[in-house]
Amino acid sequence: MNKLLLIDDETDVQYSFQRIFDSPDVEMATASSGEEGLALLPQFKPDLVIMDIRMEGISGMETLRRIRQIDSKQLVILMTAYGTTQTAIEAMKLGAYDYLLKPFDIPRLKELVANAFKAARDMKQVVSYQPLLEKEDYEQGIIGRSEPMQQVFKLIGQLAASDATALVTGESGTGKELVARAIYHHGNRHQQPFLAVNCAAIPEQLLESELFGHERGSFTGATMQRVGKFEQCHQGTLFLDEIGDMTPATQTKILRVLQSGTFERVGGNQPIRVDVRIIAATNKPLEQAVAARQFREDLFYRLNVVRVQLPPLRERKDDIRLLVDYFLKKLCREQHCTPRSVTANAIKALEQYHWPGNVRELENAIRRALVVSKGDAILVADLPLEIAGPAAAQAQPPTGSPAPVAPGDGTPGEASALARQLFQWARRDPKHKIIPAVERELVIQALKETQGNQVHASRILGITRATLRKRIEKFGIHRDLTIS
Ligand SMILES: Nc1ncnc2c1ncn2[C@@H]1O[C@H](COP(=O)(O)OP(=O)(O)OP(=O)(O)O)[C@@H](O)[C@H]1O
Ligand SMILES: [Mg+2]
C-alpha cells in the first residue's frame, strides 16, 4: 500500500485527486493547509506528499522547509500555477522530489506519482542524510516555462546544493553564463568570489598567466609577480567560459588542478593548493573535439560530471512570449521609456523565426524595436527584416540597399531590388509561401496607410476595388488586423 498525502486548500483539487488515486494500492489523506499537513505527517507517515505552493496560512515552500526539518527523506512534489524560475530552483534546492505546473495532465501526474512511490521504496534502503541548506532569496532572471527549461532549473537547483564540477553547453546566446551565475548564486559558495575567464578571448601564453599567475621574470614583460584567477578564487567559483578553445598545454594544467587541487605559477616551482569550484561552458561540441584529439578526453570526463545542456530557443518557442514580456519590462525600465506592448502579429513573427542567435538575438531584436517603434505597441514592421519577413520589407530595407518607395511610385529597378530581397527570405524557408504572404501584407499595408479607404488602397495597389475586396475576404483581413 502506497500512502499519499495531498496538501491543497482547493476542494476541487482534493476531489480530483481522490478520483484519480481511487485505487486499492493507494491510501490517500488530504489536508487543507500547511499546518494541517504538518500535523498529519507523524501519524500518517506518507510515502509521498503532494502540495500546492500557494496556500492560505504558511506557504507550500515554508511547509516543505518544515517537512524537511522533520524528515529529510520525505518525498515531496510541489504544485504551482505560478511556475517561476525562482520557485522551481528553490523547490529543487530544498530537496523537492519534483514539481508540477498546473494545469497538469492526468497521465503525467500518475506516472510521476508511480515513480515517486518507487523512489520512496528505494529510499527506505538508503541511510545517507542530506543536511538542510539555508537559502538566499535571489531573483535570477532566467525566464522559461517550457519543459526543457524546467529540466534546466531542476539541474541548477541540484547543482547549487552540491560542489560538483559542472559543464554548461548550448549554442551561442542560449544563456550559459546566466546559468553558471545562477548555480553560483544559489550555491554554498555564494559569499565567496565568482570569477569568469573567457578562454577564447585571451592568447595562450597570457591565458596561462591569467589563470595560474606568474613569477617575476618568468617571461619577457613579466616584471612583477602575478597572482592568477585560481588563487584569487580560493574557496570560490571559477567560470571557465569557451573551454573548447583552450590549448592542450592549458588543458593539462587545468586537469591537474581538478585532480589534485594544485598548480604552479608560470615560471614557478612551488606547488600552490587551492579549493575552487569549476563551472565550464562551451558552445562547441566537445565530444567531437575529443574524437578529433583537440580536447583531452580525461579532462572532458572530469568537467562533464554534471552536464547542463541548454536547448536552442527554436526548440522552446513556448518561452518566446514570456521572454519578450520580460525584455520589454527590463529594457523599458533601464531606458526610462514608457511601458510598451507587442501586437499579436509581431508575436507571431517572433514565434515563427528560427533564432540562430538564440535569446541574445531576441533581446537585441526587442532593444532595436523599442528604438524604432513609434507608438505604444511594437509592430511587425519594428522588428528586424529577417524576423519580420515581407511585412517589413516595404517598411525598412536593410541599410545599404535603396529605400523602397510606396508601391505604385517605384521604378522597375526598385521593384526588382525588393523582389530580390523577398526572394532571399523565401528561399531560406519555403514554408513562408512567398506570393500569398506578400500579397496579404501589401493589402494590409495599403489599408493601413489609407486608414481603410478601399478606393484609395486599390488605386495604390494597382488593382480594382472588386479585386481588393476579394483579397480582403480571401485573407480574412478584419478591421483590427489592418492595424498589425
Ligand atoms: N532564459 C533567459 N532568460 C532571460 N534572459 C536570458 C535567458 N537566456 C539568455 N538570456 C540573456 O541573453 C543574453 C545571452 O546570454 P548568455 O551570455 O548567458 O549566453 P551564452 O550561452 O553564454 O552565449 P555565448 O555562447 O555567445 O557566450 C544575456 O543578456 C542573457 O541575460
Ligand atoms: Mg557566454
Short mmCIF file of N, CA and C in Angstrom, two decimals, residues 388-394 407 415 418-426 431-446 461 471 474-475 477:
data_model
loop_
_atom_site.label_atom_id
_atom_site.label_comp_id
_atom_site.label_asym_id
_atom_site.label_seq_id
_atom_site.Cartn_x
_atom_site.Cartn_y
_atom_site.Cartn_z
N ALA A 388 10.86 39.88 -39.39
CA ALA A 388 9.55 40.36 -39.81
C ALA A 388 9.10 39.76 -41.12
N GLY A 389 10.06 39.40 -41.99
CA GLY A 389 9.67 38.86 -43.28
C GLY A 389 9.10 39.94 -44.17
N PRO A 390 8.20 39.58 -45.10
CA PRO A 390 7.77 40.54 -46.12
C PRO A 390 7.00 41.72 -45.56
N ALA A 391 6.42 41.56 -44.38
CA ALA A 391 5.66 42.68 -43.82
C ALA A 391 6.55 43.90 -43.69
N ALA A 392 7.79 43.65 -43.35
CA ALA A 392 8.68 44.78 -43.11
C ALA A 392 9.50 45.14 -44.35
N ALA A 393 9.47 44.27 -45.34
CA ALA A 393 10.33 44.52 -46.49
C ALA A 393 10.05 45.89 -47.10
N GLN A 394 8.79 46.29 -47.08
CA GLN A 394 8.49 47.59 -47.66
C GLN A 394 8.84 48.71 -46.69
N PRO A 407 4.51 51.37 -53.15
CA PRO A 407 4.20 50.69 -54.39
C PRO A 407 3.33 51.58 -55.28
N ALA A 415 11.68 47.90 -57.76
CA ALA A 415 10.82 46.73 -57.56
C ALA A 415 11.65 45.45 -57.62
N LEU A 418 13.64 44.98 -54.47
CA LEU A 418 12.75 44.49 -53.41
C LEU A 418 12.46 43.00 -53.58
N ALA A 419 12.20 42.64 -54.84
CA ALA A 419 11.87 41.25 -55.13
C ALA A 419 13.04 40.34 -54.78
N ARG A 420 14.25 40.81 -55.08
CA ARG A 420 15.44 40.00 -54.76
C ARG A 420 15.52 39.74 -53.25
N GLN A 421 15.27 40.80 -52.52
CA GLN A 421 15.30 40.72 -51.07
C GLN A 421 14.25 39.72 -50.55
N LEU A 422 13.06 39.84 -51.10
CA LEU A 422 11.97 38.96 -50.68
C LEU A 422 12.27 37.52 -51.08
N PHE A 423 12.87 37.38 -52.26
CA PHE A 423 13.17 36.03 -52.74
C PHE A 423 14.17 35.35 -51.80
N GLN A 424 15.16 36.11 -51.34
CA GLN A 424 16.14 35.53 -50.41
C GLN A 424 15.45 35.04 -49.14
N TRP A 425 14.48 35.82 -48.72
CA TRP A 425 13.74 35.48 -47.50
C TRP A 425 12.95 34.18 -47.73
N ALA A 426 12.32 34.09 -48.93
CA ALA A 426 11.51 32.91 -49.24
C ALA A 426 12.39 31.67 -49.35
N LYS A 431 8.40 27.33 -46.43
CA LYS A 431 7.15 27.40 -45.66
C LYS A 431 6.55 28.82 -45.69
N HIS A 432 7.40 29.82 -45.99
CA HIS A 432 6.92 31.19 -45.97
C HIS A 432 5.81 31.45 -47.00
N LYS A 433 5.71 30.62 -48.04
CA LYS A 433 4.68 30.79 -49.09
C LYS A 433 4.66 32.24 -49.56
N ILE A 434 5.73 32.58 -50.26
CA ILE A 434 6.02 33.97 -50.54
C ILE A 434 4.90 34.76 -51.22
N ILE A 435 4.30 34.20 -52.28
CA ILE A 435 3.34 35.03 -53.04
C ILE A 435 2.10 35.40 -52.21
N PRO A 436 1.40 34.41 -51.65
CA PRO A 436 0.24 34.84 -50.82
C PRO A 436 0.66 35.69 -49.63
N ALA A 437 1.83 35.40 -49.06
CA ALA A 437 2.26 36.17 -47.89
C ALA A 437 2.49 37.63 -48.25
N VAL A 438 3.16 37.86 -49.38
CA VAL A 438 3.45 39.25 -49.79
C VAL A 438 2.15 39.96 -50.16
N GLU A 439 1.32 39.22 -50.90
CA GLU A 439 0.05 39.81 -51.33
C GLU A 439 -0.75 40.28 -50.10
N ARG A 440 -0.84 39.39 -49.12
CA ARG A 440 -1.60 39.69 -47.92
C ARG A 440 -1.03 40.93 -47.20
N GLU A 441 0.32 40.94 -47.08
CA GLU A 441 0.94 42.06 -46.36
C GLU A 441 0.76 43.37 -47.11
N LEU A 442 0.79 43.29 -48.47
CA LEU A 442 0.60 44.51 -49.26
C LEU A 442 -0.81 45.07 -49.05
N VAL A 443 -1.78 44.16 -49.03
CA VAL A 443 -3.15 44.60 -48.83
C VAL A 443 -3.29 45.26 -47.45
N ILE A 444 -2.72 44.60 -46.44
CA ILE A 444 -2.80 45.15 -45.07
C ILE A 444 -2.14 46.52 -45.01
N GLN A 445 -0.94 46.58 -45.64
CA GLN A 445 -0.19 47.83 -45.61
C GLN A 445 -0.98 48.96 -46.28
N ALA A 446 -1.55 48.64 -47.42
CA ALA A 446 -2.29 49.66 -48.17
C ALA A 446 -3.49 50.15 -47.37
N LEU A 461 -2.46 49.95 -54.99
CA LEU A 461 -2.03 48.58 -55.29
C LEU A 461 -2.13 48.24 -56.78
N ARG A 471 -9.56 40.00 -52.17
CA ARG A 471 -8.34 39.69 -51.40
C ARG A 471 -8.60 39.82 -49.89
N LYS A 474 -10.40 36.77 -48.99
CA LYS A 474 -9.54 35.58 -49.10
C LYS A 474 -8.58 35.46 -47.91
N PHE A 475 -8.01 36.59 -47.54
CA PHE A 475 -7.01 36.54 -46.45
C PHE A 475 -7.63 36.75 -45.08
N ILE A 477 -8.93 39.36 -43.74
CA ILE A 477 -8.42 40.57 -43.06
C ILE A 477 -9.60 41.33 -42.44
#
